């Protein structure tokens, strides 16, 4: 490794340390921090992120990248060093457009806004966070404004997390998906509803956590390099490849809430733990995009965790943990309960079929807010109307409406939601590719064995970190560009086995 | 506030943010971090502390202090701004002597050494940490070497934490105290031993925590600005005046362990929470010295927490929490159990009377190691010999010997222990002064009311942070310099009431 490369890596590693420290401050804020710590924490996060940004946008970094560019072109495209130069150069060119002063202001606002939301949501008090959210919209537009030339202000914001996906691309994709999902939702809605009363009993939190921990461990989550803590809104975060944590939230009256959120975050964590050690401390040791990250959480949560094969192994174990609650519930009844499709108010509780309608609603609101077609003050009512139109159910209060997701309150408006639907689509596309390579995967899952699937995902996705752009990674791993067909095939196959649907799909094909 | 002062405060606040982030990383390492996070955490701490050090030793800070010096001399001595300039100038002149490169190396070593100790102690494996400790000794001497001119290499190391106390001062003070403690220990040893079997039953950890939390809250510890977590070696840490945390360790077979360590750390935390809000984010918002800090932990743990008055209120409550274990144990028997004096192996478990012998032993070892009179490889044996000589008991294994304290493994050799005995001495001196001002304090304690005592401590000690040097603070608060007389009077009075001692002190005078 030559001197320039060493210097670049040294600088990147220092920046990574600052960012990891900031991530820990944020994890702490969401798990253990006492309320009195809030104001100082906001300042501290602002300082760390500002310093990281200042150090990354130092012209010396740009000069190093310039000098290293000719070397990179002589190296194999997928070598660590060529990839590092390519990815960091793209990050650098984006970062230098954002003033450090703006970053500090934005991060401080986000921390304050998160605290305000954490108070306002239980109190159902949108008015209390409205000024925060209005400022977030302003700041989101200011951020987008540093990247002029896009067809839509959201293009730049989406590009931060889902490169290769513009507003135009997402709109077309989502319109296509929506056109084919809505008939499926309607066909299911015309059937007698599934009975999920078995999930709405009393399940002690500690037992839920114990079972979730067992499943996460079997999936391959390494607890020597991770842990699970309680929070309001579950998330995965990473401070190094050796320390990738998830958080959970349990409801004693709803078995599904904690269980599937643990499986979901475990999927993210497997991606985080699966990066090659050589990428440690470098900007390559992360997921390549929000959509690909979400594909892993949804693959483990839904494609695996809500499958018949999975529960043929785990249901007897779950019954052992909750004998009084589930001892007399047949496995098939439980399987139908966890796959019940019904219009609902909460995105994270939604079934696989209606889930994307929640996402598309939020995506559309982001565009409308950024375009000025919708004002923040009108958002609660717009939300209620859209819930009525899409789901045909009574408007929620704001707690279960516009206040339900943390994203706009701890982040920005724009680019926050498209990744969820991209992830759903990709979860099926990746799983289909893994099955092509290893047709015995479903039988292994039915034995509680996940190593072949986990191994294929490490090999084709996790180990690479951010080395490949999402479009490259998808093409390499699955042999085709992103496509909604495997996902629709998966949904049709699964739900025509659960409901009596005249969809022309093979019955009970799952 | 003029431009220079604003700029100084801005710089100090940024440095404080980096240090607070480092403190959180360390808290996390000692509480929740999974083992795999260790190596990256060491690097991250090294980076944060190096950046803080680089920023503080920036010549621009020196230039600002120069320019502000004339202004300071025109302000009242105890004004916030004059104090800030005075204290920061002293810190600056010390910090610029330590190269940033050394600091990073030292901090990284300390984090690694802590991890090695955490593995070695349960395994009773001194050999595994010996190389670490040898390097720590080298680094401690290197650090002391940046401050030539002291009469002893430990002078500089002690000065970091206990200004006003040189090796010569401490040696004289400790010799005096030792000469008067040893007869007391011998007189007690000649009496029948107290029975503390009531403390060695089975006490569920969660109940211990619940009771400790109740007491801490009554003392005045604000849980909106703090919390208690589990760790191996209890400590207090602070990330802002609004976030001052303590940690605890419980043993189910020993009621005293968790209880008195919670009261101890609560004492530290009351000091941390008691600083004036105006000092937030500045280097003034900390304790003025290790000895004064320790005086607060010992005051609340011992002078208050092991007194008859305290337990006349709290013992019925403790019996409610542990009815099966303590329901039939009379209060006086319990009081005698928690004040049992006996030679022991573990410093943190030691009674008030023998405790200082543990401290003086470590202090002497630090001096011997730094002077080269003792080699690290001979330390375990030297430890065993000294335990035999001072306490007349069988040598411990290394787990309860040289491996028992975290200090040398996470810190340095030199300056780590004198504060404990200074703290014991001062705990009695401060309490005596508070009693002079408010003679009703003992009656209030017997009612479970601590606000007068807490208020006096806030007024005279806590609110000032580091504004006054320890010697100034002691003189202002108590009207005299540090003196061992109140402490000896306290011990003689209390223990002649517990044991039948011919010491000439008034019986049951406590």
PDB file of C-alpha atoms in Angstrom, chain A residues 14 17-18 20-21 24-25 27-28 32-37 40-41 43-44 47-48 50-51 55 223-227 229 239-240 242-243 245 280-281, chain B residues 14 17-18 20-21 24-25 27-28 32-37 40-41 43-44 47-48 50-51 55 223-227 229 239-240 242-243 245 280-281:
ATOM      1  CA  UNK A  14     -10.542   8.905  11.928  1.00  0.00           C
ATOM      2  CA  UNK A  17     -14.423   6.842  14.497  1.00  0.00           C
ATOM      3  CA  UNK A  18     -16.243  10.159  14.825  1.00  0.00           C
ATOM      4  CA  UNK A  20     -19.258   5.593  15.086  1.00  0.00           C
ATOM      5  CA  UNK A  21     -19.129   7.676  18.254  1.00  0.00           C
ATOM      6  CA  UNK A  24     -23.352   5.346  19.828  1.00  0.00           C
ATOM      7  CA  UNK A  25     -24.592   8.688  21.180  1.00  0.00           C
ATOM      8  CA  UNK A  27     -28.203   4.592  20.212  1.00  0.00           C
ATOM      9  CA  UNK A  28     -27.869   5.729  23.822  1.00  0.00           C
ATOM     10  CA  UNK A  32     -30.898   4.463  28.021  1.00  0.00           C
ATOM     11  CA  UNK A  33     -30.317   8.227  28.151  1.00  0.00           C
ATOM     12  CA  UNK A  34     -32.248   9.967  30.947  1.00  0.00           C
ATOM     13  CA  UNK A  35     -34.480  12.815  29.732  1.00  0.00           C
ATOM     14  CA  UNK A  36     -32.203  15.478  31.222  1.00  0.00           C
ATOM     15  CA  UNK A  37     -29.450  14.443  28.821  1.00  0.00           C
ATOM     16  CA  UNK A  40     -26.449  18.393  25.705  1.00  0.00           C
ATOM     17  CA  UNK A  41     -26.791  15.295  23.547  1.00  0.00           C
ATOM     18  CA  UNK A  43     -25.067  19.644  20.898  1.00  0.00           C
ATOM     19  CA  UNK A  44     -22.689  16.696  21.194  1.00  0.00           C
ATOM     20  CA  UNK A  47     -20.270  18.646  17.138  1.00  0.00           C
ATOM     21  CA  UNK A  48     -19.260  15.084  16.218  1.00  0.00           C
ATOM     22  CA  UNK A  50     -19.723  18.568  12.053  1.00  0.00           C
ATOM     23  CA  UNK A  51     -16.165  17.484  12.780  1.00  0.00           C
ATOM     24  CA  UNK A  55     -12.586  16.307   8.089  1.00  0.00           C
ATOM     25  CA  UNK A 223     -24.267 -12.084  20.084  1.00  0.00           C
ATOM     26  CA  UNK A 224     -20.548 -11.804  20.760  1.00  0.00           C
ATOM     27  CA  UNK A 225     -20.760  -8.965  18.253  1.00  0.00           C
ATOM     28  CA  UNK A 226     -24.207  -7.656  19.006  1.00  0.00           C
ATOM     29  CA  UNK A 227     -27.015  -7.254  21.509  1.00  0.00           C
ATOM     30  CA  UNK A 229     -32.051  -3.477  23.827  1.00  0.00           C
ATOM     31  CA  UNK A 239     -20.243   0.908  15.736  1.00  0.00           C
ATOM     32  CA  UNK A 240     -17.876  -1.557  14.033  1.00  0.00           C
ATOM     33  CA  UNK A 242     -17.626  -6.341  15.829  1.00  0.00           C
ATOM     34  CA  UNK A 243     -20.482  -4.370  17.395  1.00  0.00           C
ATOM     35  CA  UNK A 245     -26.781  -3.881  17.691  1.00  0.00           C
ATOM     36  CA  UNK A 280     -13.336  -2.435   8.974  1.00  0.00           C
ATOM     37  CA  UNK A 281     -13.068   1.295   9.727  1.00  0.00           C
TER      38      UNK A 281
ATOM     39  CA  UNK B  14     -16.393  21.621  21.313  1.00  0.00           C
ATOM     40  CA  UNK B  17     -18.362  17.485  23.511  1.00  0.00           C
ATOM     41  CA  UNK B  18     -15.510  15.245  22.352  1.00  0.00           C
ATOM     42  CA  UNK B  20     -18.290  13.674  26.809  1.00  0.00           C
ATOM     43  CA  UNK B  21     -18.587  11.411  23.778  1.00  0.00           C
ATOM     44  CA  UNK B  24     -20.092   7.681  26.871  1.00  0.00           C
ATOM     45  CA  UNK B  25     -17.999   5.246  24.815  1.00  0.00           C
ATOM     46  CA  UNK B  27     -19.521   3.887  29.969  1.00  0.00           C
ATOM     47  CA  UNK B  28     -20.873   1.697  27.175  1.00  0.00           C
ATOM     48  CA  UNK B  32     -23.438  -2.966  27.528  1.00  0.00           C
ATOM     49  CA  UNK B  33     -20.797  -3.340  24.800  1.00  0.00           C
ATOM     50  CA  UNK B  34     -20.554  -6.876  23.380  1.00  0.00           C
ATOM     51  CA  UNK B  35     -17.039  -8.367  23.543  1.00  0.00           C
ATOM     52  CA  UNK B  36     -16.544  -8.083  19.771  1.00  0.00           C
ATOM     53  CA  UNK B  37     -16.722  -4.309  20.058  1.00  0.00           C
ATOM     54  CA  UNK B  40     -12.733  -0.851  17.501  1.00  0.00           C
ATOM     55  CA  UNK B  41     -13.735   0.829  20.759  1.00  0.00           C
ATOM     56  CA  UNK B  43      -9.372   2.935  18.451  1.00  0.00           C
ATOM     57  CA  UNK B  44     -12.450   5.137  18.722  1.00  0.00           C
ATOM     58  CA  UNK B  47      -9.269   9.116  18.239  1.00  0.00           C
ATOM     59  CA  UNK B  48     -11.733  11.139  20.325  1.00  0.00           C
ATOM     60  CA  UNK B  50      -6.506  12.708  20.622  1.00  0.00           C
ATOM     61  CA  UNK B  51      -8.779  15.169  18.842  1.00  0.00           C
ATOM     62  CA  UNK B  55      -7.941  21.032  19.943  1.00  0.00           C
ATOM     63  CA  UNK B 223     -33.262  10.193  38.065  1.00  0.00           C
ATOM     64  CA  UNK B 224     -34.491  12.540  35.366  1.00  0.00           C
ATOM     65  CA  UNK B 225     -30.809  13.411  35.035  1.00  0.00           C
ATOM     66  CA  UNK B 226     -29.274  10.052  35.852  1.00  0.00           C
ATOM     67  CA  UNK B 227     -29.628   6.291  35.917  1.00  0.00           C
ATOM     68  CA  UNK B 229     -26.696   0.298  35.315  1.00  0.00           C
ATOM     69  CA  UNK B 239     -21.957  13.439  29.954  1.00  0.00           C
ATOM     70  CA  UNK B 240     -23.500  16.762  30.995  1.00  0.00           C
ATOM     71  CA  UNK B 242     -28.267  16.792  32.853  1.00  0.00           C
ATOM     72  CA  UNK B 243     -26.877  13.256  32.490  1.00  0.00           C
ATOM     73  CA  UNK B 245     -24.904   8.192  35.699  1.00  0.00           C
ATOM     74  CA  UNK B 280     -22.507  23.540  31.525  1.00  0.00           C
ATOM     75  CA  UNK B 281     -20.184  22.559  28.676  1.00  0.00           C
TER      76      UNK B 281
END
